[in-house]
mmCIF file of C-alpha atoms in Angstrom:
data_model
loop_
_atom_site.group_PDB
_atom_site.id
_atom_site.type_symbol
_atom_site.label_atom_id
_atom_site.label_comp_id
_atom_site.label_asym_id
_atom_site.label_seq_id
_atom_site.Cartn_x
_atom_site.Cartn_y
_atom_site.Cartn_z
ATOM 1 C CA MET A 1 -1.575 -31.092 -38.035
ATOM 2 C CA GLU A 2 -4.311 -28.980 -39.587
ATOM 3 C CA ASN A 3 -6.806 -29.006 -36.707
ATOM 4 C CA TYR A 4 -4.322 -28.633 -33.876
ATOM 5 C CA GLU A 5 -6.503 -26.156 -31.986
ATOM 6 C CA GLN A 6 -9.218 -28.829 -31.798
ATOM 7 C CA LEU A 7 -6.812 -31.301 -30.260
ATOM 8 C CA ILE A 8 -5.896 -29.161 -27.295
ATOM 9 C CA ASN A 9 -7.822 -26.681 -25.188
ATOM 10 C CA LYS A 10 -4.970 -24.477 -23.979
ATOM 11 C CA GLU A 11 -7.198 -22.308 -21.775
ATOM 12 C CA LYS A 12 -7.838 -25.326 -19.572
ATOM 13 C CA TYR A 13 -4.222 -25.628 -18.459
ATOM 14 C CA ASP A 14 -2.200 -23.306 -16.265
ATOM 15 C CA SER A 15 0.846 -22.723 -18.375
ATOM 16 C CA PHE A 16 3.362 -21.308 -15.912
ATOM 17 C CA LEU A 17 6.807 -20.150 -17.023
ATOM 18 C CA ILE A 18 9.677 -22.616 -17.033
ATOM 19 C CA THR A 19 13.371 -22.609 -17.861
ATOM 20 C CA ILE A 20 14.821 -25.875 -19.148
ATOM 21 C CA ASN A 21 18.021 -27.052 -20.762
ATOM 22 C CA PHE A 22 18.242 -30.405 -22.559
ATOM 23 C CA GLN A 23 21.452 -31.510 -24.265
ATOM 24 C CA ASN A 24 21.058 -34.535 -26.541
ATOM 25 C CA THR A 25 18.404 -35.928 -24.162
ATOM 26 C CA ASP A 26 16.093 -38.803 -25.067
ATOM 27 C CA ILE A 27 12.644 -37.423 -26.049
ATOM 28 C CA ARG A 28 10.927 -39.832 -23.670
ATOM 29 C CA LYS A 29 12.974 -38.421 -20.768
ATOM 30 C CA VAL A 30 12.074 -34.864 -21.899
ATOM 31 C CA ILE A 31 8.366 -35.677 -21.891
ATOM 32 C CA GLU A 32 8.705 -37.413 -18.519
ATOM 33 C CA THR A 33 10.345 -34.244 -17.158
ATOM 34 C CA PHE A 34 7.412 -32.134 -18.391
ATOM 35 C CA ALA A 35 4.996 -34.566 -16.748
ATOM 36 C CA GLU A 36 6.841 -34.241 -13.426
ATOM 37 C CA ILE A 37 7.135 -30.443 -13.584
ATOM 38 C CA THR A 38 3.476 -29.901 -14.510
ATOM 39 C CA GLU A 39 2.008 -32.811 -12.529
ATOM 40 C CA GLU A 40 0.061 -33.784 -15.654
ATOM 41 C CA ASN A 41 -0.504 -37.324 -16.893
ATOM 42 C CA ILE A 42 1.313 -37.592 -20.217
ATOM 43 C CA LEU A 43 1.314 -40.872 -22.118
ATOM 44 C CA VAL A 44 3.931 -41.505 -24.805
ATOM 45 C CA GLY A 45 3.243 -43.577 -27.913
ATOM 46 C CA ASP A 46 5.491 -46.531 -28.728
ATOM 47 C CA GLU A 47 6.646 -44.834 -31.941
ATOM 48 C CA ILE A 48 8.195 -41.869 -30.087
ATOM 49 C CA GLU A 49 11.989 -41.861 -30.265
ATOM 50 C CA GLY A 50 14.913 -39.519 -30.804
ATOM 51 C CA THR A 51 16.899 -36.969 -28.868
ATOM 52 C CA VAL A 52 16.339 -33.307 -28.051
ATOM 53 C CA THR A 53 18.684 -30.386 -27.609
ATOM 54 C CA ALA A 54 16.883 -27.301 -26.338
ATOM 55 C CA ASP A 55 17.646 -24.337 -24.104
ATOM 56 C CA ILE A 56 14.382 -22.558 -23.227
ATOM 57 C CA LYS A 57 14.179 -19.671 -20.777
ATOM 58 C CA ASN A 58 11.049 -18.210 -19.157
ATOM 59 C CA GLU A 59 8.477 -19.645 -21.546
ATOM 60 C CA PRO A 60 5.055 -21.104 -20.708
ATOM 61 C CA TRP A 61 5.467 -24.861 -20.271
ATOM 62 C CA MET A 62 2.754 -25.623 -22.830
ATOM 63 C CA SER A 63 4.497 -23.482 -25.471
ATOM 64 C CA ALA A 64 7.863 -25.062 -24.665
ATOM 65 C CA LEU A 65 6.453 -28.592 -24.942
ATOM 66 C CA GLU A 66 4.637 -27.750 -28.179
ATOM 67 C CA ALA A 67 7.829 -26.307 -29.692
ATOM 68 C CA ILE A 68 9.865 -29.387 -28.775
ATOM 69 C CA LEU A 69 7.216 -31.742 -30.134
ATOM 70 C CA ASP A 70 6.848 -29.670 -33.291
ATOM 71 C CA MET A 71 10.605 -29.966 -33.955
ATOM 72 C CA LYS A 72 10.225 -33.739 -33.843
ATOM 73 C CA GLU A 73 7.047 -33.921 -36.022
ATOM 74 C CA MET A 74 4.976 -34.897 -32.993
ATOM 75 C CA ASP A 75 1.765 -33.555 -31.478
ATOM 76 C CA LEU A 76 -0.018 -33.518 -28.162
ATOM 77 C CA LEU A 77 -3.560 -34.871 -27.865
ATOM 78 C CA ILE A 78 -5.685 -34.208 -24.804
ATOM 79 C CA ASP A 79 -8.699 -36.331 -23.966
ATOM 80 C CA GLN A 80 -11.203 -33.694 -22.824
ATOM 81 C CA GLU A 81 -13.056 -36.208 -20.642
ATOM 82 C CA THR A 82 -10.119 -37.725 -18.760
ATOM 83 C CA ASN A 83 -7.514 -34.932 -19.154
ATOM 84 C CA LEU A 84 -4.907 -37.515 -20.139
ATOM 85 C CA MET A 85 -2.331 -36.102 -22.534
ATOM 86 C CA ARG A 86 -0.893 -38.304 -25.254
ATOM 87 C CA VAL A 87 2.153 -37.674 -27.400
ATOM 88 C CA HIS A 88 2.212 -39.303 -30.833
ATOM 89 C CA ALA A 89 3.932 -38.856 -34.161
ATOM 90 C CA ARG A 90 1.773 -36.841 -36.564
ATOM 91 C CA SER A 91 1.494 -39.814 -38.905
ATOM 92 C CA VAL A 92 -0.024 -41.909 -36.094
ATOM 93 C CA ILE A 93 -2.517 -39.153 -35.259
ATOM 94 C CA GLN A 94 -3.508 -38.801 -38.907
ATOM 95 C CA SER A 95 -4.018 -42.546 -39.344
ATOM 96 C CA SER A 96 -6.018 -42.637 -36.100
ATOM 97 C CA GLN A 97 -8.201 -39.798 -37.337
ATOM 98 C CA SER A 98 -8.667 -41.581 -40.672
ATOM 99 C CA TYR A 99 -9.719 -44.725 -38.830
ATOM 100 C CA GLU A 100 -12.181 -42.785 -36.634
ATOM 101 C CA GLN A 101 -13.601 -41.056 -39.707
ATOM 102 C CA SER A 102 -14.088 -44.377 -41.498
ATOM 103 C CA LYS A 103 -15.871 -45.770 -38.408
ATOM 104 C CA LEU A 104 -18.115 -42.696 -38.362
ATOM 105 C CA ASP A 105 -18.828 -42.986 -42.096
ATOM 106 C CA SER A 106 -19.669 -46.661 -41.665
ATOM 107 C CA LEU A 107 -22.031 -45.880 -38.803
ATOM 108 C CA LYS A 108 -23.715 -43.123 -40.836
ATOM 109 C CA ALA A 109 -24.174 -45.520 -43.759
ATOM 110 C CA LYS A 110 -25.689 -48.143 -41.463
ATOM 111 C CA ILE A 111 -28.097 -45.602 -39.960
ATOM 112 C CA ALA A 112 -29.036 -44.353 -43.423
ATOM 113 C CA SER A 113 -29.750 -47.879 -44.654
ATOM 114 C CA GLN A 114 -31.870 -48.600 -41.581
ATOM 115 C CA LYS A 115 -33.703 -45.321 -42.021
ATOM 116 C CA ALA A 116 -34.410 -46.121 -45.676
ATOM 117 C CA LEU A 117 -36.310 -49.187 -44.498
ATOM 118 C CA LYS A 118 -38.602 -47.138 -42.233
ATOM 119 C CA PRO A 119 -41.972 -46.252 -43.727
ATOM 120 C CA LYS A 120 -42.704 -42.612 -44.558
ATOM 121 C CA ARG A 121 -45.964 -40.738 -44.294
ATOM 122 C CA SER A 122 -47.212 -37.217 -44.966
ATOM 123 C CA GLU A 123 -48.572 -34.882 -42.347
ATOM 124 C CA LEU A 124 -50.010 -31.364 -42.455
ATOM 125 C CA PHE A 125 -48.774 -28.853 -39.885
ATOM 126 C CA GLN A 126 -50.951 -25.753 -39.536
ATOM 127 C CA LEU A 127 -48.919 -22.686 -38.540
ATOM 128 C CA TYR A 128 -50.555 -19.866 -36.615
ATOM 129 C CA TYR A 129 -48.050 -17.248 -35.502
ATOM 130 C CA VAL A 130 -45.174 -17.792 -37.884
ATOM 131 C CA ASP A 131 -44.710 -17.383 -41.628
ATOM 132 C CA VAL A 132 -44.722 -20.683 -43.541
ATOM 133 C CA ALA A 133 -41.641 -19.763 -45.645
ATOM 134 C CA TYR A 134 -39.652 -18.875 -42.517
ATOM 135 C CA MET A 135 -40.587 -22.145 -40.759
ATOM 136 C CA LYS A 136 -39.774 -24.197 -43.867
ATOM 137 C CA GLU A 137 -36.311 -22.607 -44.013
ATOM 138 C CA ARG A 138 -35.671 -23.224 -40.294
ATOM 139 C CA LEU A 139 -36.821 -26.851 -40.460
ATOM 140 C CA THR A 140 -34.614 -27.477 -43.488
ATOM 141 C CA GLU A 141 -31.626 -26.073 -41.568
ATOM 142 C CA ILE A 142 -32.396 -28.177 -38.492
ATOM 143 C CA LEU A 143 -32.931 -31.410 -40.405
ATOM 144 C CA THR A 144 -29.778 -30.876 -42.455
ATOM 145 C CA ALA A 145 -27.535 -29.940 -39.507
ATOM 146 C CA GLY A 146 -29.007 -32.393 -37.021
ATOM 147 C CA LEU A 147 -30.729 -31.850 -33.714
ATOM 148 C CA ALA A 148 -29.865 -33.551 -30.455
ATOM 149 C CA THR A 149 -32.754 -35.432 -28.912
ATOM 150 C CA GLY A 150 -33.306 -35.759 -25.186
ATOM 151 C CA ASP A 151 -31.785 -39.245 -25.102
ATOM 152 C CA GLY A 152 -28.398 -38.115 -26.454
ATOM 153 C CA GLN A 153 -28.992 -39.105 -30.074
ATOM 154 C CA THR A 154 -28.874 -36.780 -33.054
ATOM 155 C CA ILE A 155 -31.500 -36.832 -35.759
ATOM 156 C CA THR A 156 -30.473 -35.717 -39.218
ATOM 157 C CA SER A 157 -32.327 -36.246 -42.397
ATOM 158 C CA SER A 158 -32.111 -35.464 -46.050
ATOM 159 C CA ASP A 159 -35.090 -37.733 -46.835
ATOM 160 C CA VAL A 160 -37.639 -35.241 -45.564
ATOM 161 C CA SER A 161 -39.630 -33.364 -48.157
ATOM 162 C CA ILE A 162 -41.259 -30.126 -47.054
ATOM 163 C CA ALA A 163 -43.889 -28.337 -49.109
ATOM 164 C CA ALA A 164 -45.253 -24.933 -48.127
ATOM 165 C CA ASP A 165 -48.960 -24.178 -48.587
ATOM 166 C CA THR A 166 -49.140 -20.376 -48.355
ATOM 167 C CA THR A 167 -52.909 -20.226 -48.774
ATOM 168 C CA GLN A 168 -53.468 -22.222 -45.579
ATOM 169 C CA ASN A 169 -50.197 -21.138 -43.895
ATOM 170 C CA ALA A 170 -49.301 -24.797 -43.438
ATOM 171 C CA LEU A 171 -46.446 -27.196 -44.111
ATOM 172 C CA ILE A 172 -46.955 -30.563 -45.738
ATOM 173 C CA ILE A 173 -44.143 -32.833 -44.652
ATOM 174 C CA ASN A 174 -43.336 -36.324 -45.915
ATOM 175 C CA ALA A 175 -40.959 -38.132 -43.553
ATOM 176 C CA THR A 176 -40.508 -41.011 -41.157
ATOM 177 C CA SER A 177 -42.386 -40.928 -37.867
ATOM 178 C CA ASP A 178 -39.151 -39.995 -36.013
ATOM 179 C CA ASP A 179 -38.610 -37.005 -38.275
ATOM 180 C CA LEU A 180 -42.266 -35.993 -37.993
ATOM 181 C CA ASP A 181 -41.983 -36.131 -34.197
ATOM 182 C CA LEU A 182 -38.942 -33.870 -34.399
ATOM 183 C CA VAL A 183 -40.781 -31.440 -36.680
ATOM 184 C CA GLU A 184 -43.726 -31.363 -34.298
ATOM 185 C CA ARG A 185 -41.423 -30.553 -31.356
ATOM 186 C CA VAL A 186 -39.783 -27.721 -33.323
ATOM 187 C CA ILE A 187 -43.090 -26.231 -34.451
ATOM 188 C CA ASP A 188 -44.696 -26.449 -31.002
#
């Protein structure tokens, strides 16, 4: 798994030392043992099967579990909101991530198509204590990266055109009213 560090926040878990010995033990029983020892909630995917032989002495439990799962081409996912741990085969995790990415892409496309239907207008923003080139660069960064609004939504836009008028130290911005509101909040 390429982004394994994103799947698990190791600092959040006390990883005390353990000594374990498994001889040809069912992987589900191994995971159940880790759940009992650590008092963590660990869910096991239906696709998980196989046996484990491992003799581990004085290792942090998280490292021991990761090593066992890695031997079996499995990974541990932790829901940061609920702290539930899930064990799945890497192929299941990858297909789940692909599905989530396609849902996200679909949502972005829907938002973009709705945004394309919104009318655009131009507005002049007079700048007083900041250089127009600097503000244009900052606004471009913000609109490209996205900015969280107070209601939990993120506004991003590539449809905004920003022209700098250096003689008046002003920005001329052509955008939707939502984007213009965002620009006004940033400038103020």
